[in-house]
mmCIF file of C-alpha atoms in Angstrom:
data_model
loop_
_atom_site.group_PDB
_atom_site.id
_atom_site.type_symbol
_atom_site.label_atom_id
_atom_site.label_comp_id
_atom_site.label_asym_id
_atom_site.label_seq_id
_atom_site.Cartn_x
_atom_site.Cartn_y
_atom_site.Cartn_z
ATOM 1 C CA ASP A 1 61.222 137.530 154.680
ATOM 2 C CA GLN A 2 64.773 136.274 153.962
ATOM 3 C CA GLN A 3 65.312 137.506 150.334
ATOM 4 C CA VAL A 4 69.012 136.231 150.342
ATOM 5 C CA LYS A 5 69.886 132.874 151.755
ATOM 6 C CA GLN A 6 73.179 131.281 152.619
ATOM 7 C CA ASN A 7 72.199 127.516 153.447
ATOM 8 C CA SER A 8 75.656 126.567 154.509
ATOM 9 C CA PRO A 9 76.439 127.986 158.008
ATOM 10 C CA SER A 10 80.145 126.659 157.831
ATOM 11 C CA LEU A 11 82.836 125.356 155.415
ATOM 12 C CA SER A 12 86.217 123.778 156.314
ATOM 13 C CA VAL A 13 88.692 123.510 153.642
ATOM 14 C CA GLN A 14 92.456 122.645 153.403
ATOM 15 C CA GLU A 15 95.021 125.288 152.590
ATOM 16 C CA GLY A 16 95.596 125.500 148.892
ATOM 17 C CA ARG A 17 92.311 123.962 147.868
ATOM 18 C CA ILE A 18 89.116 125.753 146.467
ATOM 19 C CA SER A 19 86.559 127.294 148.761
ATOM 20 C CA ILE A 20 83.143 127.473 147.106
ATOM 21 C CA LEU A 21 80.446 129.510 148.912
ATOM 22 C CA ASN A 22 76.814 129.471 147.722
ATOM 23 C CA CYS A 23 74.190 132.085 147.927
ATOM 24 C CA ASP A 24 70.476 131.824 146.725
ATOM 25 C CA TYR A 25 68.007 134.793 146.407
ATOM 26 C CA THR A 26 64.100 135.358 145.608
ATOM 27 C CA ASN A 27 64.003 138.751 144.423
ATOM 28 C CA SER A 28 64.264 138.997 140.689
ATOM 29 C CA MET A 29 64.786 142.893 141.032
ATOM 30 C CA PHE A 30 68.177 142.528 142.607
ATOM 31 C CA ASP A 31 70.556 144.205 140.062
ATOM 32 C CA TYR A 32 74.022 143.987 142.015
ATOM 33 C CA PHE A 33 75.263 141.181 144.107
ATOM 34 C CA LEU A 34 78.281 141.653 146.567
ATOM 35 C CA TRP A 35 80.311 139.542 148.897
ATOM 36 C CA TYR A 36 81.763 140.777 152.087
ATOM 37 C CA LYS A 37 84.001 139.316 154.419
ATOM 38 C CA LYS A 38 84.140 139.833 158.215
ATOM 39 C CA TYR A 39 86.684 139.021 160.788
ATOM 40 C CA PRO A 40 85.788 139.198 164.553
ATOM 41 C CA ALA A 41 85.521 142.598 166.158
ATOM 42 C CA GLU A 42 85.551 144.205 162.602
ATOM 43 C CA GLY A 43 82.912 145.553 160.307
ATOM 44 C CA PRO A 44 82.143 143.680 157.112
ATOM 45 C CA THR A 45 84.776 144.409 154.354
ATOM 46 C CA PHE A 46 83.812 144.552 150.694
ATOM 47 C CA LEU A 47 85.335 141.642 148.574
ATOM 48 C CA ILE A 48 83.946 141.552 145.067
ATOM 49 C CA SER A 49 80.680 142.308 143.287
ATOM 50 C CA ILE A 50 78.768 141.430 140.045
ATOM 51 C CA SER A 51 76.269 143.084 138.042
ATOM 52 C CA SER A 52 73.035 141.204 137.204
ATOM 53 C CA ILE A 53 73.867 141.556 133.552
ATOM 54 C CA LYS A 54 76.925 139.427 133.848
ATOM 55 C CA ASP A 55 77.683 135.858 134.808
ATOM 56 C CA LYS A 56 81.138 136.104 136.138
ATOM 57 C CA ASN A 57 83.580 138.445 137.681
ATOM 58 C CA GLU A 58 87.091 137.712 138.765
ATOM 59 C CA ASP A 59 89.463 139.539 141.034
ATOM 60 C CA GLY A 60 92.714 137.841 141.781
ATOM 61 C CA ARG A 61 92.007 134.742 143.855
ATOM 62 C CA PHE A 62 88.294 135.514 144.012
ATOM 63 C CA THR A 63 85.610 134.785 141.353
ATOM 64 C CA VAL A 64 81.938 135.255 141.586
ATOM 65 C CA PHE A 65 79.505 133.418 139.265
ATOM 66 C CA LEU A 66 75.845 134.399 138.950
ATOM 67 C CA ASN A 67 73.185 132.197 137.496
ATOM 68 C CA LYS A 68 70.102 134.295 137.042
ATOM 69 C CA SER A 69 67.800 131.621 135.908
ATOM 70 C CA ALA A 70 68.417 129.627 139.142
ATOM 71 C CA LYS A 71 68.674 132.884 141.310
ATOM 72 C CA HIS A 72 71.994 131.499 142.470
ATOM 73 C CA LEU A 73 75.511 132.778 142.861
ATOM 74 C CA SER A 74 78.704 131.469 144.282
ATOM 75 C CA LEU A 75 81.992 132.664 145.411
ATOM 76 C CA HIS A 76 85.061 130.722 144.572
ATOM 77 C CA ILE A 77 88.351 131.305 146.432
ATOM 78 C CA VAL A 78 91.452 129.550 144.977
ATOM 79 C CA PRO A 79 93.864 128.847 146.389
ATOM 80 C CA SER A 80 92.430 129.031 149.853
ATOM 81 C CA GLN A 81 95.005 130.663 152.465
ATOM 82 C CA PRO A 82 94.762 130.732 156.153
ATOM 83 C CA GLY A 83 94.026 134.310 156.244
ATOM 84 C CA ASP A 84 90.831 133.681 154.400
ATOM 85 C CA SER A 85 89.457 132.258 157.562
ATOM 86 C CA ALA A 86 86.292 134.489 158.090
ATOM 87 C CA VAL A 87 82.599 134.862 157.907
ATOM 88 C CA TYR A 88 81.482 135.565 154.321
ATOM 89 C CA PHE A 89 78.294 137.449 153.615
ATOM 90 C CA CYS A 90 76.407 137.420 150.244
ATOM 91 C CA ALA A 91 74.513 140.693 149.861
ATOM 92 C CA ALA A 92 72.123 142.021 147.125
ATOM 93 C CA SER A 93 71.010 145.446 146.030
ATOM 94 C CA ALA A 94 67.641 146.143 144.256
ATOM 95 C CA GLU A 95 67.057 149.835 144.425
ATOM 96 C CA ASP A 96 70.379 151.474 144.626
ATOM 97 C CA TYR A 97 70.480 151.740 148.399
ATOM 98 C CA LYS A 98 69.863 149.146 151.119
ATOM 99 C CA LEU A 99 71.605 145.927 150.884
ATOM 100 C CA SER A 100 69.825 142.620 151.810
ATOM 101 C CA PHE A 101 72.167 140.187 153.403
ATOM 102 C CA GLY A 102 72.407 136.353 153.940
ATOM 103 C CA ALA A 103 73.197 134.997 157.377
ATOM 104 C CA GLY A 104 76.797 134.335 156.398
ATOM 105 C CA THR A 105 79.101 131.283 156.038
ATOM 106 C CA THR A 106 81.968 130.762 158.412
ATOM 107 C CA VAL A 107 85.041 129.425 156.468
ATOM 108 C CA THR A 108 87.693 127.668 158.170
ATOM 109 C CA VAL A 109 90.963 127.184 156.240
ATOM 110 C CA ARG A 110 93.099 124.218 157.624
ATOM 111 C CA ALA A 111 96.850 124.142 157.456
ATOM 112 C CA ASP B 1 92.612 156.627 158.679
ATOM 113 C CA THR B 2 90.085 157.481 156.187
ATOM 114 C CA GLY B 3 87.509 154.758 156.886
ATOM 115 C CA VAL B 4 84.191 154.785 158.423
ATOM 116 C CA SER B 5 84.610 155.248 162.175
ATOM 117 C CA GLN B 6 81.964 154.464 164.769
ATOM 118 C CA ASP B 7 81.797 155.608 168.465
ATOM 119 C CA PRO B 8 81.607 154.030 170.940
ATOM 120 C CA ARG B 9 82.813 150.559 170.153
ATOM 121 C CA HIS B 10 80.818 149.087 173.042
ATOM 122 C CA LYS B 11 77.874 150.335 175.291
ATOM 123 C CA ILE B 12 76.426 148.674 178.203
ATOM 124 C CA THR B 13 73.254 150.245 179.525
ATOM 125 C CA LYS B 14 70.254 149.351 181.782
ATOM 126 C CA ARG B 15 66.904 148.787 180.234
ATOM 127 C CA GLY B 16 64.929 152.067 180.061
ATOM 128 C CA GLN B 17 67.891 154.267 179.423
ATOM 129 C CA ASN B 18 68.642 156.382 176.360
ATOM 130 C CA VAL B 19 71.745 155.705 174.166
ATOM 131 C CA THR B 20 73.269 157.488 171.198
ATOM 132 C CA PHE B 21 75.793 156.282 168.682
ATOM 133 C CA ARG B 22 77.837 158.251 166.397
ATOM 134 C CA CYS B 23 79.089 157.521 162.867
ATOM 135 C CA ASP B 24 81.671 159.432 160.862
ATOM 136 C CA PRO B 25 81.343 158.218 157.150
ATOM 137 C CA ILE B 26 84.206 158.459 154.534
ATOM 138 C CA SER B 27 84.402 162.099 153.746
ATOM 139 C CA GLU B 28 83.464 162.061 150.070
ATOM 140 C CA HIS B 29 80.344 159.683 150.441
ATOM 141 C CA ASN B 30 77.138 161.158 150.207
ATOM 142 C CA ARG B 31 75.047 158.099 151.336
ATOM 143 C CA LEU B 32 75.162 156.862 154.874
ATOM 144 C CA TYR B 33 73.387 153.703 156.197
ATOM 145 C CA TRP B 34 72.556 152.154 159.555
ATOM 146 C CA TYR B 35 72.224 148.334 159.928
ATOM 147 C CA ARG B 36 71.626 146.123 162.894
ATOM 148 C CA GLN B 37 73.213 142.634 163.396
ATOM 149 C CA THR B 38 72.333 140.092 165.773
ATOM 150 C CA LEU B 39 74.170 136.770 166.465
ATOM 151 C CA GLY B 40 74.221 134.378 163.611
ATOM 152 C CA GLN B 41 72.404 136.793 161.260
ATOM 153 C CA GLY B 42 73.544 139.177 158.523
ATOM 154 C CA PRO B 43 73.243 142.865 158.870
ATOM 155 C CA GLU B 44 69.656 144.165 158.542
ATOM 156 C CA PHE B 45 68.865 147.610 157.091
ATOM 157 C CA LEU B 46 67.688 150.233 159.409
ATOM 158 C CA THR B 47 67.764 153.486 157.549
ATOM 159 C CA TYR B 48 69.672 155.546 155.141
ATOM 160 C CA PHE B 49 70.568 159.136 154.324
ATOM 161 C CA GLN B 50 71.443 160.834 151.085
ATOM 162 C CA ASN B 51 73.361 163.908 152.071
ATOM 163 C CA GLU B 52 71.208 165.232 155.130
ATOM 164 C CA ALA B 53 67.814 163.659 153.940
ATOM 165 C CA GLN B 54 66.641 160.704 155.512
ATOM 166 C CA LEU B 55 65.096 158.708 152.586
ATOM 167 C CA GLU B 56 64.151 155.421 153.911
ATOM 168 C CA LYS B 57 63.296 153.823 157.167
ATOM 169 C CA SER B 58 62.831 150.081 157.787
ATOM 170 C CA ARG B 59 59.908 148.810 159.658
ATOM 171 C CA LEU B 60 62.500 147.458 162.123
ATOM 172 C CA LEU B 61 62.971 151.094 163.267
ATOM 173 C CA SER B 62 60.448 151.481 165.840
ATOM 174 C CA ASP B 63 59.307 155.004 167.255
ATOM 175 C CA ARG B 64 62.029 154.654 169.933
ATOM 176 C CA PHE B 65 64.703 154.856 167.347
ATOM 177 C CA SER B 66 65.789 158.140 165.727
ATOM 178 C CA ALA B 67 68.589 158.907 163.331
ATOM 179 C CA GLU B 68 70.028 162.308 162.113
ATOM 180 C CA ARG B 69 72.680 163.434 159.777
ATOM 181 C CA PRO B 70 72.961 167.164 160.207
ATOM 182 C CA LYS B 71 74.898 169.040 157.514
ATOM 183 C CA GLY B 72 75.080 165.889 155.688
ATOM 184 C CA SER B 73 78.382 164.653 157.471
ATOM 185 C CA PHE B 74 78.354 162.565 160.624
ATOM 186 C CA SER B 75 75.247 160.810 161.750
ATOM 187 C CA THR B 76 73.817 159.841 165.095
ATOM 188 C CA LEU B 77 71.465 156.989 165.978
ATOM 189 C CA GLU B 78 69.429 157.375 169.217
ATOM 190 C CA ILE B 79 67.568 154.613 171.128
ATOM 191 C CA GLN B 80 65.181 155.833 173.527
ATOM 192 C CA ARG B 81 63.831 153.615 176.485
ATOM 193 C CA THR B 82 66.126 150.656 175.571
ATOM 194 C CA GLU B 83 64.848 147.221 175.803
ATOM 195 C CA GLN B 84 66.804 143.999 176.017
ATOM 196 C CA GLY B 85 65.728 143.145 172.514
ATOM 197 C CA ASP B 86 67.739 146.088 171.358
ATOM 198 C CA SER B 87 70.981 144.421 172.153
ATOM 199 C CA ALA B 88 72.940 143.874 168.945
ATOM 200 C CA MET B 89 75.816 145.229 166.960
ATOM 201 C CA TYR B 90 74.762 148.488 165.118
ATOM 202 C CA LEU B 91 76.783 148.998 161.933
ATOM 203 C CA CYS B 92 77.100 152.204 160.087
ATOM 204 C CA ALA B 93 78.215 152.118 156.256
ATOM 205 C CA SER B 94 78.774 154.815 153.463
ATOM 206 C CA SER B 95 78.844 154.912 149.892
ATOM 207 C CA LEU B 96 78.775 156.977 146.714
ATOM 208 C CA ALA B 97 75.213 156.887 145.099
ATOM 209 C CA GLY B 98 75.047 154.910 141.984
ATOM 210 C CA GLY B 99 76.964 151.859 140.472
ATOM 211 C CA ALA B 100 77.362 148.731 142.197
ATOM 212 C CA ASN B 101 76.295 150.328 145.580
ATOM 213 C CA ILE B 102 79.517 149.147 147.359
ATOM 214 C CA GLN B 103 79.070 150.168 150.913
ATOM 215 C CA TYR B 104 81.977 150.443 153.377
ATOM 216 C CA PHE B 105 81.379 149.568 156.958
ATOM 217 C CA GLY B 106 82.666 150.751 160.112
ATOM 218 C CA ALA B 107 83.671 148.401 162.961
ATOM 219 C CA GLY B 108 80.110 148.691 164.660
ATOM 220 C CA THR B 109 78.879 149.636 168.043
ATOM 221 C CA ARG B 110 78.128 146.690 170.231
ATOM 222 C CA LEU B 111 75.017 147.394 172.570
ATOM 223 C CA SER B 112 74.250 145.374 175.598
ATOM 224 C CA VAL B 113 71.005 146.139 177.459
ATOM 225 C CA LEU B 114 70.914 144.662 180.918
#
């Protein structure tokens, strides 16, 4: 069963604009949510995380928002840059060990 | 380079052969994880170790799969009698216990079973 879902397989955005990536989850026991970025031929790289007791976390150009009642989180990237073109994975942790991942969203930043 | 390293990066094998992959975690990390990723999907959890103890195994990990982490340092993942369905990217990650469970991944081993 897919506990973490990313329903948009791809996103195209113009350089300088905002990228918004969405993620939905079903397991109310998740206590941490993480976003990873992946370039081809590399492993996923940690980007930003948020605890379930918060609703927003910001790190530079990246902001993650959590809506627990809707079981929804989003990642905002502003402004988008060409180097942001990658696959982005949403992940969640419930028991302090395994991560459950979504299927990923491929972001393409157009010049 | 103090990141997670995996070896080999690519492995091509014939169906029925055994393969073994190695993962060297970040040295101070006490937790080590194995994931499998297939095309178009996110990584799926296989198993994890805290120090040398294997604490959890996914039902995805059939009896043909075995993982070890002797002395709580590097880990190996062995697949016996490989099948075409085993073709995937095998990812290793490591972390410190507690907190946000931020896991750091290696570049993976891509297995192709012919």
